[in-house]
Amino acid sequence: EIVLTQSPATLSLSPGERATLSCRASQSVGSFLAWYQQKPGQAPRLLIYDASNRATGIPARFSGSGSGTDFTLTINSLEPEDCAVYYCQQRITWPPITFGQGTRLEIK
Amino acid sequence: QVQLVQSGTEVKKPGASVSVSCQASGYAFKTYGLSWIRQAPGQGLEWMGWINPGNGNTKYSQKFQDRVSITVDASASTVYMELNNLGSEDTAVYYCARGQSGRVGDLSFGVWGKGTTVTVSS
């Protein structure tokens, strides 16, 4: 089973700043990595698939990069609505599909 | 529009079984695989299993292999997840989710149901 480790656990930033979230895989996942945003009481929302492709309707200030074992989700010009938990997920080797434990983004 | 509509809240006793349904609409049902993913209170996301609605083929997480069954009624565009021998650790929100592209094996989850809360308590 591929383990995904996200860092930091919590990130606290101000509006307008840039957020950089990391996801590290226990073995290579190629580019088969996705990022999700989850707000309280809601289902997750797909932001990025295949490491760097924005899902439909996702603003350009969300971007993904990386391959192999190290991935980054960057959120430019933070807005208050970006307050959420962000998860990464791999799909190269399954079952099982695995998720990271999440990074909580707080907007000051 | 594309939707996954899940069945309502369930409260079960330990040892019981639960069945949660997920009815799809707005797209070619058999073209997209569907997964079940759960989230315990305050915890992260946990993938349970997947079904190809076109032929009923399934894959399960080894963790749930002995207790879960995912089935499909293509005539009703509905997928079911049954979890047996419930324990308190199965208290969670259960989501169905669809791949974001038109490939049945796509496991980037672009469409989600709103979730079904299952509470296991004596």
XYZ file of N, CA and C in Angstrom:
690
model
N 0.846 -1.194 0.000
C 0.000 0.000 0.000
C 0.883 1.247 0.000
N 0.542 2.190 -0.882
C 1.302 3.434 -0.967
C 0.818 4.399 0.106
N 1.751 4.891 0.905
C 1.430 5.849 1.962
C 1.757 7.256 1.465
N 0.801 8.155 1.641
C 0.982 9.564 1.290
C 1.086 10.377 2.576
N 2.156 11.164 2.668
C 2.389 11.979 3.852
C 2.314 13.447 3.469
N 1.390 14.168 4.082
C 1.206 15.587 3.768
C 1.843 16.459 4.846
N 2.363 17.588 4.396
C 2.924 18.566 5.324
C 2.699 19.976 4.797
N 2.580 20.955 5.713
C 2.466 20.754 7.157
C 1.076 20.236 7.519
N 0.870 19.911 8.775
C -0.453 19.485 9.210
C -1.435 20.647 9.188
N -0.932 21.815 9.594
C -1.740 23.034 9.606
C -0.917 24.177 9.059
N -1.583 25.030 8.310
C -0.933 26.180 7.706
C -1.820 27.390 7.961
N -1.241 28.441 8.525
C -2.008 29.641 8.830
C -1.411 30.818 8.076
N -2.177 31.393 7.171
C -1.684 32.464 6.310
C -2.733 33.563 6.210
N -2.299 34.698 5.689
C -3.200 35.847 5.540
C -3.724 35.933 4.112
N -4.864 36.589 3.943
C -5.373 36.794 2.573
C -4.322 37.460 1.703
N -4.255 37.007 0.442
C -3.297 37.556 -0.500
C -1.969 36.829 -0.530
N -1.666 36.052 0.513
C -0.405 35.307 0.551
C -0.508 34.044 -0.311
N 0.621 33.362 -0.444
C 0.702 32.121 -1.208
C 0.827 30.946 -0.259
N 0.040 29.897 -0.525
C 0.121 28.673 0.265
C 0.825 27.591 -0.544
N 1.737 26.892 0.122
C 2.441 25.777 -0.506
C 2.247 24.527 0.347
N 1.529 23.549 -0.217
C 1.212 22.312 0.492
C 1.972 21.168 -0.163
N 2.500 20.280 0.663
C 3.344 19.201 0.167
C 2.688 17.844 0.377
N 2.947 16.922 -0.532
C 2.489 15.538 -0.449
C 3.638 14.655 -0.913
N 4.059 13.741 -0.048
C 5.155 12.836 -0.383
C 4.659 11.401 -0.358
N 4.990 10.656 -1.408
C 4.555 9.260 -1.525
C 5.656 8.306 -1.100
N 5.256 7.165 -0.531
C 6.224 6.177 -0.057
C 6.916 5.445 -1.205
N 6.350 5.510 -2.398
C 6.986 5.014 -3.614
C 6.412 5.799 -4.777
N 7.040 5.680 -5.926
C 6.624 6.518 -7.047
C 5.168 6.274 -7.440
N 4.464 7.378 -7.661
C 3.101 7.314 -8.194
C 3.040 7.940 -9.580
N 4.202 8.144 -10.202
C 4.222 8.776 -11.517
C 3.604 10.153 -11.429
N 2.597 10.385 -12.270
C 1.847 11.636 -12.185
C 0.416 11.390 -11.746
N 0.157 10.192 -11.220
C -1.220 9.810 -10.881
C -1.598 10.283 -9.486
N -1.558 11.589 -9.315
C -1.861 12.189 -8.029
C -2.884 13.290 -8.198
N -3.842 13.325 -7.276
C -4.902 14.329 -7.288
C -4.909 15.091 -5.971
N -5.479 16.287 -6.028
C -5.666 17.119 -4.837
C -7.153 17.466 -4.693
N -7.610 17.463 -3.446
C -9.004 17.790 -3.135
C -9.059 18.855 -2.052
N -10.127 19.622 -2.088
C -10.425 20.605 -1.056
C -11.708 20.160 -0.355
N -11.716 20.184 0.960
C -12.921 19.843 1.695
C -13.216 20.895 2.758
N -14.400 21.471 2.657
C -14.873 22.419 3.655
C -15.797 21.704 4.629
N -15.949 22.237 5.846
C -16.770 21.556 6.862
C -18.174 21.258 6.367
N -18.596 20.017 6.599
C -19.941 19.614 6.240
C -20.167 19.374 4.767
N -19.107 19.441 3.958
C -19.241 19.240 2.519
C -18.427 18.046 2.052
N -18.812 17.523 0.891
C -18.000 16.498 0.245
C -16.726 17.135 -0.304
N -15.685 16.353 -0.470
C -14.478 16.885 -1.106
C -14.759 17.365 -2.528
N -13.921 18.290 -2.976
C -14.016 18.799 -4.341
C -12.674 18.596 -5.018
N -12.711 18.024 -6.221
C -11.475 17.792 -6.974
C -10.922 19.127 -7.463
N -9.641 19.379 -7.137
C -8.958 20.582 -7.601
C -8.029 20.281 -8.776
N -7.175 19.294 -8.573
C -6.097 18.968 -9.503
C -6.101 17.456 -9.738
N -5.951 17.030 -10.984
C -5.780 15.614 -11.270
C -4.535 15.413 -12.112
N -4.000 14.219 -12.054
C -2.769 13.880 -12.773
C -1.679 14.920 -12.504
N -1.557 15.271 -11.242
C -0.489 16.110 -10.682
C -0.593 17.588 -11.011
N -1.027 17.934 -12.228
C -0.935 19.349 -12.617
C -2.111 19.868 -13.427
N -3.127 19.049 -13.621
C -4.275 19.469 -14.434
C -5.411 19.981 -13.536
N -5.805 21.213 -13.765
C -6.926 21.750 -12.986
C -8.234 21.125 -13.429
N -9.055 20.777 -12.459
C -10.379 20.241 -12.770
C -11.280 21.378 -13.274
N -12.377 20.998 -13.870
C -13.304 21.966 -14.439
C -13.784 22.949 -13.380
N -13.683 24.235 -13.717
C -14.203 25.278 -12.830
C -13.278 25.703 -11.714
N -12.085 25.134 -11.655
C -11.143 25.490 -10.579
C -10.349 26.730 -11.006
N -10.290 27.742 -10.136
C -9.578 28.979 -10.510
C -8.097 28.744 -10.784
N -7.535 29.603 -11.625
C -6.141 29.460 -12.051
C -5.157 29.690 -10.909
N -5.602 30.254 -9.810
C -4.662 30.462 -8.703
C -4.332 29.162 -7.963
N -5.041 28.078 -8.293
C -4.702 26.740 -7.785
C -3.830 26.046 -8.841
N -2.658 25.567 -8.421
C -1.813 24.848 -9.355
C -1.129 23.688 -8.652
N -0.854 22.643 -9.434
C -0.186 21.476 -8.901
C 1.079 21.182 -9.685
N 2.061 20.613 -8.989
C 3.315 20.255 -9.646
C 3.891 19.021 -8.986
N 4.888 18.449 -9.658
C 5.590 17.303 -9.109
C 5.357 16.041 -9.902
N 6.182 15.041 -9.586
C 6.058 13.715 -10.179
C 6.879 12.752 -9.346
N 6.591 11.474 -9.498
C 7.334 10.485 -8.729
C 6.845 10.402 -7.297
N 7.616 10.974 -6.381
C 7.241 10.883 -4.969
C 6.954 12.225 -4.301
N 7.260 13.330 -4.956
C 7.106 14.639 -4.317
C 6.205 15.554 -5.136
N 5.174 16.058 -4.464
C 4.158 16.866 -5.122
C 3.845 18.098 -4.298
N 3.411 19.141 -5.002
C 3.083 20.403 -4.349
C 1.774 20.948 -4.905
N 0.932 21.414 -3.990
C -0.243 22.203 -4.368
C 0.043 23.640 -3.949
N -0.049 24.556 -4.899
C 0.192 25.970 -4.634
C -1.108 26.732 -4.825
N -1.412 27.561 -3.848
C -2.586 28.425 -3.957
C -2.097 29.863 -3.869
N -2.199 30.581 -4.954
C -1.769 31.982 -4.994
C -2.897 32.902 -4.541
N -2.509 34.056 -4.047
C -3.469 35.117 -3.669
C -4.627 34.544 -2.842
N -4.286 34.035 -1.676
C -5.284 33.379 -0.832
C -6.493 34.265 -0.571
N -7.638 33.599 -0.578
C -8.895 34.270 -0.255
C -9.500 33.588 0.973
N -10.340 34.297 1.711
C -10.949 33.689 2.910
C -11.664 32.367 2.612
N -12.231 32.237 1.432
C -12.976 31.026 1.067
C -12.065 29.816 0.863
N -10.752 30.024 0.853
C -9.816 28.904 0.684
C -9.591 28.153 1.990
N -10.162 28.637 3.068
C -10.066 27.958 4.355
C -10.723 26.588 4.246
N -9.930 25.507 4.416
C -10.419 24.153 4.179
C -9.330 23.163 4.559
N -9.672 21.880 4.445
C -8.670 20.829 4.547
C -8.392 20.330 3.132
N -7.121 20.140 2.827
C -6.697 19.703 1.495
C -6.080 18.310 1.590
N -6.517 17.435 0.693
C -6.044 16.056 0.664
C -5.398 15.743 -0.689
N -4.327 14.955 -0.647
C -3.813 14.370 -1.868
C -4.248 12.900 -1.933
N -4.214 12.335 -3.147
C -4.709 10.967 -3.376
C -3.966 10.363 -4.551
N -3.562 9.103 -4.419
C -2.867 8.426 -5.522
C -3.764 7.344 -6.112
N -3.545 7.099 -7.407
C -4.355 6.080 -8.087
C -3.504 5.168 -8.975
N -2.173 5.187 -8.807
C -1.341 4.374 -9.697
C -1.414 2.907 -9.333
N -1.483 2.623 -8.027
C -1.493 1.240 -7.567
C -2.712 1.051 -6.691
N -3.607 0.207 -7.161
C -4.853 -0.028 -6.393
C -5.395 -1.408 -6.731
N -6.187 -2.009 -5.880
C -6.536 -1.440 -4.571
C -5.371 -1.534 -3.591
N -5.310 -0.660 -2.563
C -6.305 0.380 -2.368
C -5.890 1.719 -2.957
N -6.844 2.535 -3.295
C -6.624 3.965 -3.476
C -6.286 4.520 -2.104
N -5.313 5.420 -2.012
C -4.965 5.985 -0.719
C -4.951 7.508 -0.766
N -5.260 8.084 0.380
C -5.262 9.532 0.573
C -4.206 9.904 1.614
N -3.704 11.124 1.510
C -2.917 11.673 2.591
C -3.816 12.012 3.774
N -3.183 12.369 4.878
C -3.950 12.624 6.102
C -4.546 14.029 6.141
N -4.163 14.868 5.171
C -4.750 16.201 5.059
C -3.887 17.311 5.633
N -4.013 18.484 5.033
C -3.424 19.724 5.552
C -4.554 20.710 5.778
N -4.622 21.226 6.986
C -5.647 22.223 7.305
C -5.093 23.609 7.007
N -5.777 24.347 6.157
C -5.371 25.710 5.799
C -6.286 26.691 6.509
N -5.671 27.529 7.333
C -6.406 28.564 8.045
C -6.064 29.915 7.435
N -7.061 30.744 7.295
C -6.857 32.095 6.777
C -7.031 33.064 7.952
N -5.978 33.813 8.232
C -6.000 34.707 9.392
C -7.002 35.847 9.223
N -28.155 18.084 -14.835
C -26.747 18.123 -14.478
C -26.339 16.793 -13.864
N -25.037 16.569 -13.818
C -24.519 15.330 -13.250
C -24.754 15.332 -11.744
N -25.347 14.249 -11.258
C -25.632 14.148 -9.820
C -25.457 12.721 -9.337
N -25.038 12.622 -8.094
C -25.062 11.362 -7.362
C -25.882 11.616 -6.109
N -27.022 10.954 -6.019
C -27.931 11.171 -4.896
C -27.900 9.945 -3.988
N -27.512 10.174 -2.750
C -27.356 9.078 -1.806
C -28.570 8.951 -0.893
N -28.710 7.770 -0.335
C -29.803 7.515 0.598
C -29.523 8.201 1.939
N -30.531 8.160 2.813
C -30.495 8.968 4.018
C -29.761 8.341 5.196
N -29.739 9.113 6.262
C -29.027 8.763 7.487
C -29.476 7.406 8.031
N -28.511 6.670 8.548
C -28.770 5.352 9.123
C -28.225 5.303 10.549
N -28.974 4.658 11.422
C -28.511 4.363 12.776
C -28.636 2.857 12.970
N -27.524 2.235 13.314
C -27.491 0.775 13.427
C -26.867 0.354 14.750
N -27.220 -0.858 15.148
C -26.626 -1.440 16.347
C -25.403 -2.258 15.968
N -24.476 -2.407 16.887
C -23.286 -3.230 16.600
C -23.684 -4.619 16.147
N -22.956 -5.119 15.139
C -23.242 -6.430 14.588
C -24.219 -6.420 13.435
N -24.931 -5.326 13.244
C -25.905 -5.228 12.166
C -25.214 -4.939 10.834
N -26.018 -4.868 9.777
C -25.538 -4.502 8.445
C -26.215 -3.208 8.018
N -25.576 -2.499 7.089
C -26.156 -1.285 6.531
C -25.990 -1.323 5.020
N -26.991 -0.811 4.326
C -26.914 -0.663 2.874
C -27.169 0.788 2.528
N -26.263 1.347 1.745
C -26.351 2.734 1.309
C -26.426 2.734 -0.218
N -27.335 3.531 -0.747
C -27.488 3.582 -2.200
C -26.983 4.900 -2.755
N -26.678 4.886 -4.047
C -26.142 6.046 -4.760
C -26.747 6.025 -6.160
N -27.683 6.927 -6.401
C -28.360 6.969 -7.695
C -27.750 8.060 -8.559
N -27.331 7.659 -9.757
C -26.669 8.578 -10.679
C -27.646 9.136 -11.698
N -27.391 10.359 -12.130
C -28.189 10.955 -13.193
C -27.356 11.983 -13.942
N -27.773 12.265 -15.171
C -27.122 13.321 -15.932
C -25.940 12.882 -16.763
N -25.645 11.581 -16.801
C -24.515 11.104 -17.600
C -24.733 9.637 -17.957
N -23.854 9.126 -18.830
C -23.921 7.723 -19.252
C -23.436 6.835 -18.119
N -24.360 6.255 -17.403
C -24.079 5.563 -16.134
C -22.995 4.495 -16.256
N -23.058 3.713 -17.333
C -22.149 2.570 -17.429
C -20.729 2.960 -17.812
N -20.531 4.228 -18.151
C -19.239 4.662 -18.656
C -18.250 5.003 -17.549
N -18.748 5.270 -16.348
C -17.900 5.747 -15.265
C -17.925 4.783 -14.090
N -16.727 4.410 -13.625
C -16.666 3.635 -12.405
C -17.109 4.452 -11.203
N -17.578 3.773 -10.166
C -18.011 4.440 -8.941
C -17.289 3.820 -7.754
N -16.813 4.680 -6.883
C -16.147 4.237 -5.664
C -16.948 4.645 -4.436
N -16.693 3.936 -3.340
C -17.209 4.313 -2.024
C -16.034 4.711 -1.153
N -16.193 5.835 -0.494
C -15.144 6.435 0.340
C -15.811 6.870 1.628
N -15.165 6.613 2.753
C -15.792 7.012 4.008
C -14.889 7.947 4.796
N -15.514 8.635 5.754
C -14.800 9.601 6.577
C -15.364 9.552 7.990
N -14.580 9.026 8.914
C -14.987 8.997 10.323
C -14.950 10.420 10.878
N -15.677 10.683 11.943
C -15.737 12.039 12.502
C -14.349 12.608 12.794
N -14.064 13.756 12.230
C -12.799 14.424 12.461
C -11.594 13.763 11.821
N -11.829 12.777 10.974
C -10.729 12.027 10.370
C -10.634 12.277 8.870
N -9.675 11.586 8.237
C -9.449 11.748 6.810
C -10.323 10.821 5.978
N -9.972 10.746 4.696
C -10.745 9.984 3.723
C -10.184 8.574 3.575
N -11.081 7.602 3.478
C -10.684 6.194 3.399
C -11.460 5.524 2.271
N -10.745 5.040 1.258
C -11.371 4.374 0.117
C -11.734 2.948 0.480
N -12.957 2.546 0.116
C -13.441 1.224 0.477
C -13.485 0.267 -0.714
N -13.923 0.751 -1.854
C -14.051 -0.148 -2.982
C -14.614 0.556 -4.202
N -14.681 -0.184 -5.315
C -15.035 0.372 -6.630
C -15.824 -0.641 -7.405
N -16.706 -0.128 -8.272
C -17.455 -1.006 -9.151
C -17.490 -0.432 -10.560
N -17.409 -1.314 -11.539
C -17.639 -0.962 -12.934
C -19.124 -1.218 -13.211
N -19.928 -0.165 -13.338
C -21.361 -0.372 -13.544
C -21.702 -1.074 -14.853
N -20.753 -1.087 -15.769
C -21.022 -1.716 -17.058
C -21.079 -3.230 -16.994
N -20.248 -3.814 -16.115
C -20.210 -5.279 -16.032
C -20.268 -5.816 -14.607
N -20.328 -4.929 -13.619
C -20.438 -5.369 -12.230
C -19.137 -5.782 -11.585
N -18.018 -5.670 -12.302
C -16.729 -6.015 -11.695
C -16.437 -5.079 -10.523
N -15.859 -5.664 -9.471
C -15.566 -4.881 -8.273
C -14.122 -5.066 -7.825
N -13.638 -4.077 -7.088
C -12.365 -4.176 -6.388
C -12.569 -3.553 -5.008
N -11.972 -4.193 -4.002
C -12.172 -3.739 -2.627
C -10.835 -3.518 -1.932
N -10.850 -2.604 -0.979
C -9.725 -2.491 -0.068
C -9.649 -3.765 0.762
N -8.443 -4.241 0.959
C -8.271 -5.458 1.758
C -8.851 -5.284 3.160
N -8.818 -4.053 3.656
C -9.333 -3.789 4.997
C -10.810 -4.153 5.130
N -11.557 -3.992 4.043
C -13.003 -4.218 4.090
C -13.443 -5.462 3.316
N -12.499 -6.141 2.723
C -12.786 -7.241 1.790
C -13.818 -8.233 2.316
N -13.708 -8.550 3.606
C -14.568 -9.594 4.169
C -15.932 -9.083 4.593
N -16.113 -7.775 4.605
C -17.355 -7.217 5.169
C -18.160 -6.358 4.210
N -17.597 -6.000 3.065
C -18.273 -5.053 2.181
C -18.670 -5.722 0.876
N -19.784 -5.256 0.320
C -20.233 -5.716 -0.979
C -20.790 -4.510 -1.741
N -20.279 -4.293 -2.929
C -20.766 -3.208 -3.785
C -21.446 -3.834 -4.990
N -22.676 -3.434 -5.223
C -23.462 -4.005 -6.317
C -24.098 -2.897 -7.138
N -24.652 -3.283 -8.287
C -25.231 -2.281 -9.189
C -26.559 -2.773 -9.724
N -27.479 -1.837 -9.878
C -28.732 -2.056 -10.601
C -28.717 -1.061 -11.747
N -28.216 -1.519 -12.890
C -28.044 -0.610 -14.015
C -29.377 -0.055 -14.513
N -30.438 -0.829 -14.355
C -31.746 -0.357 -14.826
C -32.227 0.852 -14.038
N -31.701 0.992 -12.824
C -32.061 2.123 -11.970
C -30.910 3.112 -11.807
N -29.832 2.898 -12.545
C -28.637 3.757 -12.447
C -28.210 3.935 -10.997
N -28.217 2.850 -10.263
C -27.961 2.918 -8.820
C -26.914 1.891 -8.414
N -26.025 2.345 -7.556
C -25.009 1.488 -6.966
C -25.287 1.389 -5.467
N -25.035 0.217 -4.919
C -25.279 -0.046 -3.498
C -23.985 -0.477 -2.829
N -23.832 -0.048 -1.581
C -22.721 -0.495 -0.743
C -23.319 -1.084 0.527
N -23.006 -2.343 0.763
C -23.459 -3.004 1.989
C -22.254 -3.328 2.853
N -22.336 -2.943 4.110
C -21.258 -3.209 5.066
C -21.841 -4.028 6.211
N -21.209 -5.172 6.472
C -21.729 -6.118 7.462
C -20.963 -6.047 8.770
N -21.563 -6.654 9.801
C -20.918 -6.786 11.105
C -20.363 -5.449 11.593
N -21.257 -4.471 11.682
C -20.843 -3.119 12.030
C -20.334 -3.024 13.456
N -19.318 -2.171 13.613
C -18.811 -1.809 14.930
C -18.805 -0.305 15.071
N -18.518 0.165 16.267
C -18.539 1.623 16.497
C -17.540 2.346 15.588
N -16.487 1.647 15.204
C -15.469 2.259 14.329
C -15.979 2.494 12.910
N -17.143 1.963 12.599
C -17.744 2.179 11.273
C -18.628 3.422 11.245
N -18.767 4.096 12.369
C -19.482 5.369 12.394
C -18.728 6.370 11.519
N -19.403 6.866 10.477
C -18.719 7.700 9.491
C -19.735 8.266 8.511
N -19.272 9.205 7.709
C -20.006 9.636 6.530
C -19.487 8.818 5.356
N -20.401 8.228 4.614
C -20.053 7.392 3.468
C -20.419 8.127 2.188
N -19.408 8.269 1.313
C -19.595 8.973 0.046
C -19.485 7.997 -1.127
N -20.302 8.208 -2.138
C -20.007 7.611 -3.436
C -19.369 8.702 -4.300
N -18.492 8.279 -5.194
C -17.765 9.242 -6.007
C -17.460 8.638 -7.368
N -17.499 9.483 -8.385
C -17.309 9.069 -9.768
C -16.031 9.649 -10.337
N -15.414 8.911 -11.244
C -14.256 9.433 -11.931
C -14.582 10.697 -12.701
N -13.568 11.521 -12.929
C -13.845 12.801 -13.552
C -13.827 12.727 -15.077
N -13.341 11.638 -15.649
C -13.331 11.521 -17.107
C -14.203 10.339 -17.516
N -14.354 10.165 -18.807
C -15.215 9.106 -19.312
C -14.528 7.770 -19.453
N -13.557 7.496 -18.600
C -12.904 6.195 -18.589
C -13.305 5.482 -17.304
N -13.782 4.249 -17.457
C -14.362 3.555 -16.308
C -13.347 3.376 -15.190
N -12.056 3.293 -15.557
C -11.030 3.102 -14.543
C -10.452 4.386 -13.993
N -11.022 5.526 -14.349
C -10.515 6.801 -13.850
C -10.841 6.939 -12.370
N -9.825 7.151 -11.593
C -10.003 7.213 -10.145
C -9.576 8.556 -9.585
N -9.725 9.613 -10.374
C -9.693 10.979 -9.857
C -11.155 11.363 -9.707
N -11.571 11.627 -8.499
C -13.003 11.692 -8.187
C -13.553 13.104 -8.400
N -14.146 13.297 -9.572
C -14.623 14.621 -9.936
C -16.059 14.905 -9.530
N -16.812 13.858 -9.218
C -18.207 14.036 -8.809
C -18.440 13.212 -7.552
N -19.032 13.857 -6.558
C -19.274 13.206 -5.273
C -20.747 13.312 -4.897
N -21.250 12.285 -4.224
C -22.527 12.442 -3.557
C -22.355 13.305 -2.321
N -23.470 13.690 -1.713
C -23.405 14.559 -0.538
C -23.034 13.812 0.736
N -23.044 12.488 0.664
C -22.663 11.706 1.828
C -23.858 11.178 2.600
N -23.669 10.016 3.201
C -24.673 9.392 4.052
C -24.050 9.134 5.415
N -24.673 9.667 6.447
C -24.151 9.457 7.798
C -24.652 8.128 8.341
N -23.712 7.305 8.750
C -24.037 6.024 9.394
C -23.496 6.073 10.817
N -24.380 5.885 11.758
C -23.996 5.870 13.171
C -24.237 4.473 13.725
N -23.216 3.925 14.354
C -23.315 2.609 14.971
C -23.244 2.789 16.477
N -24.339 2.439 17.143
C -24.401 2.652 18.584
C -25.384 1.670 19.200
N -25.024 1.213 20.380
C -25.916 0.301 21.093
C -26.974 1.083 21.866
